[in-house]
Amino acid sequence: MVIQALLAASLALTSMPAQAAQSAAVDCARVKCLALTFDDGPGKYTPALLKTLAKAGAKATFFLMGKRVEERPEVARQIAARGHAIGNHTYSHASLPAHSDNDVLDELKVTQDVIGEVTGRRPVMFRPPYGQTDERVLGLAGQTELAQILWTDTTLDWSLRDTKKIKATVLKQAKRDGVILMHDVVPQTVEVMPEILKELKKRGYHLVTVPTLLRGNGPAPGQSYF
Ligand SMILES: [Zn+2]
């Protein structure tokens, strides 16, 4: 009963054309775009980050772990309902090249199912944990209807753990059509995000999802981007 009501509510929310609205409104061929991406959630700081992003009118891309979506399904639903893009970051944060074909497919497919059930939308993108990937993993992702999304810059926020350093790093890395990797499970990243967004907007950036940044040229299954 409860699950059915939640699913109905999530379907109602995700049927809002938020993503389409942004794609229509922001043309990254004409304006300066940047994609902020957050891995390893949903976590306990993600709701605060969603509020910050909403206040700034910013969209982002979240690469979620299946295991953590099971722990916080309501947060995953909020991410989708607010028009952010969601990608697959495996079920258990496995380093995929070390695993058999079956295990890689399991990591990806179970996460597709979990995210699909919870948000009403199956991801079309995945990001390999630790950035560890190879041609075999990419092929298996293609079989799972997933595009591989890497990044142009990684902040190493999980190692910096310092608001000033994280802010300085993101602002130094920001460039037109960039894809910046951060983690919404790092509290300092979430804490300093209002300041980062304020400065990025001052510099004229439109903060968009990865699909918006690709402007129709993907994401396509089995292809790797960035
Ligand atoms: Zn990760």
PDB file of C-alpha atoms and ligand atoms in Angstrom:
ATOM      1  CA  MET A   1       0.000   0.000   0.000  1.00  0.00           C
ATOM      2  CA  VAL A   2       2.556   2.506   1.171  1.00  0.00           C
ATOM      3  CA  ILE A   3       4.944   1.537  -1.603  1.00  0.00           C
ATOM      4  CA  GLN A   4       2.198   1.880  -4.202  1.00  0.00           C
ATOM      5  CA  ALA A   5       1.274   5.331  -2.909  1.00  0.00           C
ATOM      6  CA  LEU A   6       4.930   6.382  -2.972  1.00  0.00           C
ATOM      7  CA  LEU A   7       5.365   5.063  -6.499  1.00  0.00           C
ATOM      8  CA  ALA A   8       2.261   6.884  -7.666  1.00  0.00           C
ATOM      9  CA  ALA A   9       3.521  10.078  -6.061  1.00  0.00           C
ATOM     10  CA  SER A  10       6.956   9.688  -7.627  1.00  0.00           C
ATOM     11  CA  LEU A  11       5.460   9.040 -11.057  1.00  0.00           C
ATOM     12  CA  ALA A  12       3.326  12.154 -10.731  1.00  0.00           C
ATOM     13  CA  LEU A  13       6.395  14.180  -9.776  1.00  0.00           C
ATOM     14  CA  THR A  14       8.698  12.770 -12.424  1.00  0.00           C
ATOM     15  CA  SER A  15       6.139  13.319 -15.151  1.00  0.00           C
ATOM     16  CA  MET A  16       6.816  17.041 -14.747  1.00  0.00           C
ATOM     17  CA  PRO A  17       8.827  18.114 -17.776  1.00  0.00           C
ATOM     18  CA  ALA A  18      11.509  19.784 -15.668  1.00  0.00           C
ATOM     19  CA  GLN A  19      14.390  18.314 -17.624  1.00  0.00           C
ATOM     20  CA  ALA A  20      12.781  19.122 -20.942  1.00  0.00           C
ATOM     21  CA  ALA A  21      12.049  22.637 -19.747  1.00  0.00           C
ATOM     22  CA  GLN A  22      15.703  23.239 -19.009  1.00  0.00           C
ATOM     23  CA  SER A  23      16.859  21.782 -22.302  1.00  0.00           C
ATOM     24  CA  ALA A  24      14.481  24.066 -24.116  1.00  0.00           C
ATOM     25  CA  ALA A  25      15.481  27.112 -22.087  1.00  0.00           C
ATOM     26  CA  VAL A  26      19.258  26.722 -22.063  1.00  0.00           C
ATOM     27  CA  ASP A  27      21.149  26.345 -25.327  1.00  0.00           C
ATOM     28  CA  CYS A  28      24.773  25.608 -24.428  1.00  0.00           C
ATOM     29  CA  ALA A  29      25.828  26.396 -27.992  1.00  0.00           C
ATOM     30  CA  ARG A  30      24.870  30.012 -27.314  1.00  0.00           C
ATOM     31  CA  VAL A  31      25.570  30.471 -23.604  1.00  0.00           C
ATOM     32  CA  LYS A  32      28.358  29.507 -21.238  1.00  0.00           C
ATOM     33  CA  CYS A  33      27.408  26.187 -19.593  1.00  0.00           C
ATOM     34  CA  LEU A  34      28.996  24.107 -16.867  1.00  0.00           C
ATOM     35  CA  ALA A  35      27.847  20.752 -15.471  1.00  0.00           C
ATOM     36  CA  LEU A  36      28.310  20.105 -11.761  1.00  0.00           C
ATOM     37  CA  THR A  37      28.182  16.396 -10.950  1.00  0.00           C
ATOM     38  CA  PHE A  38      27.833  14.728  -7.569  1.00  0.00           C
ATOM     39  CA  ASP A  39      28.774  11.085  -6.955  1.00  0.00           C
ATOM     40  CA  ASP A  40      28.181   8.451  -4.274  1.00  0.00           C
ATOM     41  CA  GLY A  41      24.815   9.619  -2.914  1.00  0.00           C
ATOM     42  CA  PRO A  42      22.130   9.963  -1.986  1.00  0.00           C
ATOM     43  CA  GLY A  43      23.489  10.798   1.452  1.00  0.00           C
ATOM     44  CA  LYS A  44      22.440  12.713   4.510  1.00  0.00           C
ATOM     45  CA  TYR A  45      23.643  16.080   3.132  1.00  0.00           C
ATOM     46  CA  THR A  46      21.900  15.705  -0.234  1.00  0.00           C
ATOM     47  CA  PRO A  47      18.614  17.404   0.829  1.00  0.00           C
ATOM     48  CA  ALA A  48      20.569  20.518   1.882  1.00  0.00           C
ATOM     49  CA  LEU A  49      22.356  20.526  -1.469  1.00  0.00           C
ATOM     50  CA  LEU A  50      19.034  20.250  -3.307  1.00  0.00           C
ATOM     51  CA  LYS A  51      17.778  23.354  -1.480  1.00  0.00           C
ATOM     52  CA  THR A  52      20.936  25.256  -2.394  1.00  0.00           C
ATOM     53  CA  LEU A  53      20.652  24.259  -6.055  1.00  0.00           C
ATOM     54  CA  ALA A  54      16.965  25.230  -6.164  1.00  0.00           C
ATOM     55  CA  LYS A  55      17.669  28.643  -4.659  1.00  0.00           C
ATOM     56  CA  ALA A  56      20.304  29.298  -7.313  1.00  0.00           C
ATOM     57  CA  GLY A  57      18.165  27.935 -10.153  1.00  0.00           C
ATOM     58  CA  ALA A  58      20.953  25.465 -10.867  1.00  0.00           C
ATOM     59  CA  LYS A  59      20.596  21.949 -12.266  1.00  0.00           C
ATOM     60  CA  ALA A  60      23.106  19.187 -11.604  1.00  0.00           C
ATOM     61  CA  THR A  61      23.750  15.520 -12.310  1.00  0.00           C
ATOM     62  CA  PHE A  62      23.808  12.932  -9.537  1.00  0.00           C
ATOM     63  CA  PHE A  63      25.509   9.557  -9.985  1.00  0.00           C
ATOM     64  CA  LEU A  64      23.773   7.427  -7.383  1.00  0.00           C
ATOM     65  CA  MET A  65      24.766   4.131  -5.808  1.00  0.00           C
ATOM     66  CA  GLY A  66      21.982   1.526  -5.828  1.00  0.00           C
ATOM     67  CA  LYS A  67      22.662   0.569  -2.221  1.00  0.00           C
ATOM     68  CA  ARG A  68      22.296   4.168  -1.050  1.00  0.00           C
ATOM     69  CA  VAL A  69      19.112   4.703  -3.086  1.00  0.00           C
ATOM     70  CA  GLU A  70      17.645   1.772  -1.164  1.00  0.00           C
ATOM     71  CA  GLU A  71      18.662   3.484   2.080  1.00  0.00           C
ATOM     72  CA  ARG A  72      17.250   6.919   1.095  1.00  0.00           C
ATOM     73  CA  PRO A  73      14.625   6.428  -1.614  1.00  0.00           C
ATOM     74  CA  GLU A  74      12.823   9.666  -0.724  1.00  0.00           C
ATOM     75  CA  VAL A  75      15.983  11.683  -1.432  1.00  0.00           C
ATOM     76  CA  ALA A  76      16.454   9.996  -4.801  1.00  0.00           C
ATOM     77  CA  ARG A  77      12.852  10.875  -5.641  1.00  0.00           C
ATOM     78  CA  GLN A  78      13.470  14.510  -4.675  1.00  0.00           C
ATOM     79  CA  ILE A  79      16.518  14.670  -6.951  1.00  0.00           C
ATOM     80  CA  ALA A  80      14.425  13.467  -9.878  1.00  0.00           C
ATOM     81  CA  ALA A  81      11.415  15.626  -9.032  1.00  0.00           C
ATOM     82  CA  ARG A  82      13.544  18.773  -9.001  1.00  0.00           C
ATOM     83  CA  GLY A  83      14.678  18.204 -12.560  1.00  0.00           C
ATOM     84  CA  HIS A  84      18.234  17.056 -11.948  1.00  0.00           C
ATOM     85  CA  ALA A  85      19.697  14.253 -14.020  1.00  0.00           C
ATOM     86  CA  ILE A  86      20.393  10.890 -12.402  1.00  0.00           C
ATOM     87  CA  GLY A  87      23.084   8.427 -13.412  1.00  0.00           C
ATOM     88  CA  ASN A  88      24.052   4.940 -12.265  1.00  0.00           C
ATOM     89  CA  HIS A  89      27.193   4.696 -10.081  1.00  0.00           C
ATOM     90  CA  THR A  90      26.887   0.918  -9.521  1.00  0.00           C
ATOM     91  CA  TYR A  91      25.215  -0.805  -6.594  1.00  0.00           C
ATOM     92  CA  SER A  92      28.156  -1.107  -4.206  1.00  0.00           C
ATOM     93  CA  HIS A  93      30.835   1.250  -5.651  1.00  0.00           C
ATOM     94  CA  ALA A  94      32.700  -1.640  -7.214  1.00  0.00           C
ATOM     95  CA  SER A  95      35.861  -1.194  -9.261  1.00  0.00           C
ATOM     96  CA  LEU A  96      34.391  -2.702 -12.418  1.00  0.00           C
ATOM     97  CA  PRO A  97      37.464  -3.833 -14.435  1.00  0.00           C
ATOM     98  CA  ALA A  98      38.339  -6.272 -11.625  1.00  0.00           C
ATOM     99  CA  HIS A  99      34.984  -8.054 -11.884  1.00  0.00           C
ATOM    100  CA  SER A 100      33.582 -10.737 -14.184  1.00  0.00           C
ATOM    101  CA  ASP A 101      31.099  -9.830 -16.928  1.00  0.00           C
ATOM    102  CA  ASN A 102      28.241 -11.195 -14.816  1.00  0.00           C
ATOM    103  CA  ASP A 103      29.241  -9.203 -11.768  1.00  0.00           C
ATOM    104  CA  VAL A 104      29.608  -5.969 -13.768  1.00  0.00           C
ATOM    105  CA  LEU A 105      26.189  -6.521 -15.343  1.00  0.00           C
ATOM    106  CA  ASP A 106      24.723  -7.234 -11.899  1.00  0.00           C
ATOM    107  CA  GLU A 107      26.180  -4.022 -10.430  1.00  0.00           C
ATOM    108  CA  LEU A 108      24.706  -1.992 -13.284  1.00  0.00           C
ATOM    109  CA  LYS A 109      21.364  -3.767 -13.751  1.00  0.00           C
ATOM    110  CA  VAL A 110      20.372  -3.966 -10.106  1.00  0.00           C
ATOM    111  CA  THR A 111      21.058  -0.248  -9.796  1.00  0.00           C
ATOM    112  CA  GLN A 112      19.007   0.459 -12.951  1.00  0.00           C
ATOM    113  CA  ASP A 113      16.118  -1.445 -11.380  1.00  0.00           C
ATOM    114  CA  VAL A 114      16.394   0.260  -7.994  1.00  0.00           C
ATOM    115  CA  ILE A 115      16.599   3.788  -9.447  1.00  0.00           C
ATOM    116  CA  GLY A 116      13.857   3.004 -11.967  1.00  0.00           C
ATOM    117  CA  GLU A 117      11.503   1.719  -9.283  1.00  0.00           C
ATOM    118  CA  VAL A 118      12.149   4.577  -6.902  1.00  0.00           C
ATOM    119  CA  THR A 119      12.156   7.535  -9.318  1.00  0.00           C
ATOM    120  CA  GLY A 120      10.066   6.190 -12.213  1.00  0.00           C
ATOM    121  CA  ARG A 121      12.984   6.809 -14.612  1.00  0.00           C
ATOM    122  CA  ARG A 122      15.765   4.401 -15.641  1.00  0.00           C
ATOM    123  CA  PRO A 123      19.135   6.120 -15.976  1.00  0.00           C
ATOM    124  CA  VAL A 124      20.746   6.415 -19.420  1.00  0.00           C
ATOM    125  CA  MET A 125      24.200   7.272 -18.016  1.00  0.00           C
ATOM    126  CA  PHE A 126      26.653   5.620 -15.673  1.00  0.00           C
ATOM    127  CA  ARG A 127      29.920   6.728 -14.109  1.00  0.00           C
ATOM    128  CA  PRO A 128      32.478   4.045 -13.179  1.00  0.00           C
ATOM    129  CA  PRO A 129      33.561   4.160  -9.519  1.00  0.00           C
ATOM    130  CA  TYR A 130      37.124   5.499  -9.085  1.00  0.00           C
ATOM    131  CA  GLY A 131      37.016   6.312 -12.808  1.00  0.00           C
ATOM    132  CA  GLN A 132      38.188   2.736 -13.388  1.00  0.00           C
ATOM    133  CA  THR A 133      36.955   1.417 -16.683  1.00  0.00           C
ATOM    134  CA  ASP A 134      38.042  -0.278 -19.913  1.00  0.00           C
ATOM    135  CA  GLU A 135      36.624  -1.350 -23.281  1.00  0.00           C
ATOM    136  CA  ARG A 136      34.982  -4.453 -21.776  1.00  0.00           C
ATOM    137  CA  VAL A 137      33.208  -2.428 -19.076  1.00  0.00           C
ATOM    138  CA  LEU A 138      32.074   0.094 -21.695  1.00  0.00           C
ATOM    139  CA  GLY A 139      30.678  -2.739 -23.813  1.00  0.00           C
ATOM    140  CA  LEU A 140      28.780  -4.174 -20.839  1.00  0.00           C
ATOM    141  CA  ALA A 141      27.408  -0.700 -20.089  1.00  0.00           C
ATOM    142  CA  GLY A 142      26.229  -0.529 -23.698  1.00  0.00           C
ATOM    143  CA  GLN A 143      24.386  -3.842 -23.211  1.00  0.00           C
ATOM    144  CA  THR A 144      22.685  -2.222 -20.230  1.00  0.00           C
ATOM    145  CA  GLU A 145      21.644   0.783 -22.391  1.00  0.00           C
ATOM    146  CA  LEU A 146      24.062   3.073 -20.572  1.00  0.00           C
ATOM    147  CA  ALA A 147      26.427   5.790 -21.745  1.00  0.00           C
ATOM    148  CA  GLN A 148      29.640   6.293 -19.793  1.00  0.00           C
ATOM    149  CA  ILE A 149      30.113   9.789 -18.367  1.00  0.00           C
ATOM    150  CA  LEU A 150      33.555  10.752 -17.089  1.00  0.00           C
ATOM    151  CA  TRP A 151      34.563  14.373 -16.294  1.00  0.00           C
ATOM    152  CA  THR A 152      36.836  17.195 -17.386  1.00  0.00           C
ATOM    153  CA  ASP A 153      37.946  18.042 -13.824  1.00  0.00           C
ATOM    154  CA  THR A 154      37.882  16.318 -10.468  1.00  0.00           C
ATOM    155  CA  THR A 155      38.030  18.372  -7.298  1.00  0.00           C
ATOM    156  CA  LEU A 156      39.254  15.572  -5.002  1.00  0.00           C
ATOM    157  CA  ASP A 157      36.862  17.118  -2.473  1.00  0.00           C
ATOM    158  CA  TRP A 158      36.794  13.820  -0.515  1.00  0.00           C
ATOM    159  CA  SER A 159      40.476  14.293   0.205  1.00  0.00           C
ATOM    160  CA  LEU A 160      40.520  18.115   0.635  1.00  0.00           C
ATOM    161  CA  ARG A 161      37.673  18.145   3.206  1.00  0.00           C
ATOM    162  CA  ASP A 162      38.059  21.926   3.531  1.00  0.00           C
ATOM    163  CA  THR A 163      35.485  24.474   2.360  1.00  0.00           C
ATOM    164  CA  LYS A 164      38.003  27.123   1.248  1.00  0.00           C
ATOM    165  CA  LYS A 165      40.129  24.634  -0.701  1.00  0.00           C
ATOM    166  CA  ILE A 166      37.102  23.022  -2.352  1.00  0.00           C
ATOM    167  CA  LYS A 167      35.741  26.413  -3.409  1.00  0.00           C
ATOM    168  CA  ALA A 168      39.113  27.533  -4.799  1.00  0.00           C
ATOM    169  CA  THR A 169      39.507  24.257  -6.709  1.00  0.00           C
ATOM    170  CA  VAL A 170      36.063  24.373  -8.326  1.00  0.00           C
ATOM    171  CA  LEU A 171      36.462  28.014  -9.321  1.00  0.00           C
ATOM    172  CA  LYS A 172      39.888  27.328 -10.816  1.00  0.00           C
ATOM    173  CA  GLN A 173      38.583  24.328 -12.772  1.00  0.00           C
ATOM    174  CA  ALA A 174      35.396  25.972 -14.037  1.00  0.00           C
ATOM    175  CA  LYS A 175      35.436  26.422 -17.793  1.00  0.00           C
ATOM    176  CA  ARG A 176      32.872  26.511 -20.548  1.00  0.00           C
ATOM    177  CA  ASP A 177      31.365  23.025 -21.225  1.00  0.00           C
ATOM    178  CA  GLY A 178      33.278  21.571 -18.286  1.00  0.00           C
ATOM    179  CA  VAL A 179      32.081  18.640 -16.188  1.00  0.00           C
ATOM    180  CA  ILE A 180      33.212  18.898 -12.581  1.00  0.00           C
ATOM    181  CA  LEU A 181      33.251  15.875 -10.291  1.00  0.00           C
ATOM    182  CA  MET A 182      32.310  16.353  -6.645  1.00  0.00           C
ATOM    183  CA  HIS A 183      30.602  14.296  -3.930  1.00  0.00           C
ATOM    184  CA  ASP A 184      27.393  15.184  -2.116  1.00  0.00           C
ATOM    185  CA  VAL A 185      28.508  12.841   0.676  1.00  0.00           C
ATOM    186  CA  VAL A 186      31.322  15.296   1.533  1.00  0.00           C
ATOM    187  CA  PRO A 187      29.795  17.786   4.016  1.00  0.00           C
ATOM    188  CA  GLN A 188      32.281  20.571   3.184  1.00  0.00           C
ATOM    189  CA  THR A 189      31.259  20.426  -0.484  1.00  0.00           C
ATOM    190  CA  VAL A 190      27.601  20.862   0.398  1.00  0.00           C
ATOM    191  CA  GLU A 191      28.420  23.567   2.951  1.00  0.00           C
ATOM    192  CA  VAL A 192      30.377  25.753   0.535  1.00  0.00           C
ATOM    193  CA  MET A 193      28.104  25.206  -2.487  1.00  0.00           C
ATOM    194  CA  PRO A 194      26.078  28.451  -1.976  1.00  0.00           C
ATOM    195  CA  GLU A 195      29.314  30.474  -2.306  1.00  0.00           C
ATOM    196  CA  ILE A 196      30.482  28.462  -5.314  1.00  0.00           C
ATOM    197  CA  LEU A 197      27.166  28.898  -7.132  1.00  0.00           C
ATOM    198  CA  LYS A 198      27.103  32.629  -6.408  1.00  0.00           C
ATOM    199  CA  GLU A 199      30.557  33.098  -7.931  1.00  0.00           C
ATOM    200  CA  LEU A 200      29.899  30.836 -10.933  1.00  0.00           C
ATOM    201  CA  LYS A 201      26.715  32.751 -11.740  1.00  0.00           C
ATOM    202  CA  LYS A 202      28.614  36.037 -11.386  1.00  0.00           C
ATOM    203  CA  ARG A 203      31.031  34.676 -14.012  1.00  0.00           C
ATOM    204  CA  GLY A 204      28.100  34.045 -16.336  1.00  0.00           C
ATOM    205  CA  TYR A 205      27.796  30.267 -16.106  1.00  0.00           C
ATOM    206  CA  HIS A 206      24.536  28.424 -16.671  1.00  0.00           C
ATOM    207  CA  LEU A 207      24.589  25.362 -14.435  1.00  0.00           C
ATOM    208  CA  VAL A 208      23.076  22.498 -16.388  1.00  0.00           C
ATOM    209  CA  THR A 209      22.742  18.722 -16.395  1.00  0.00           C
ATOM    210  CA  VAL A 210      25.071  16.534 -18.454  1.00  0.00           C
ATOM    211  CA  PRO A 211      22.349  15.779 -21.080  1.00  0.00           C
ATOM    212  CA  THR A 212      21.717  19.518 -21.474  1.00  0.00           C
ATOM    213  CA  LEU A 213      25.465  20.092 -21.871  1.00  0.00           C
ATOM    214  CA  LEU A 214      25.571  17.418 -24.614  1.00  0.00           C
ATOM    215  CA  ARG A 215      22.869  19.381 -26.490  1.00  0.00           C
ATOM    216  CA  GLY A 216      21.292  16.394 -28.188  1.00  0.00           C
ATOM    217  CA  ASN A 217      24.590  14.681 -29.135  1.00  0.00           C
ATOM    218  CA  GLY A 218      24.094  11.907 -26.581  1.00  0.00           C
ATOM    219  CA  PRO A 219      24.194  10.344 -24.099  1.00  0.00           C
ATOM    220  CA  ALA A 220      24.099   7.238 -26.319  1.00  0.00           C
ATOM    221  CA  PRO A 221      24.443   3.666 -24.963  1.00  0.00           C
ATOM    222  CA  GLY A 222      27.962   2.205 -25.123  1.00  0.00           C
ATOM    223  CA  GLN A 223      29.572   5.594 -25.831  1.00  0.00           C
ATOM    224  CA  SER A 224      31.963   7.362 -23.486  1.00  0.00           C
ATOM    225  CA  TYR A 225      31.877  11.116 -22.889  1.00  0.00           C
ATOM    226  CA  PHE A 226      34.415  13.618 -21.497  1.00  0.00           C
TER     227      PHE A 226
HETATM  228 ZN    ZN B   1      32.215   7.254  -6.510  1.00  0.00          ZN
END
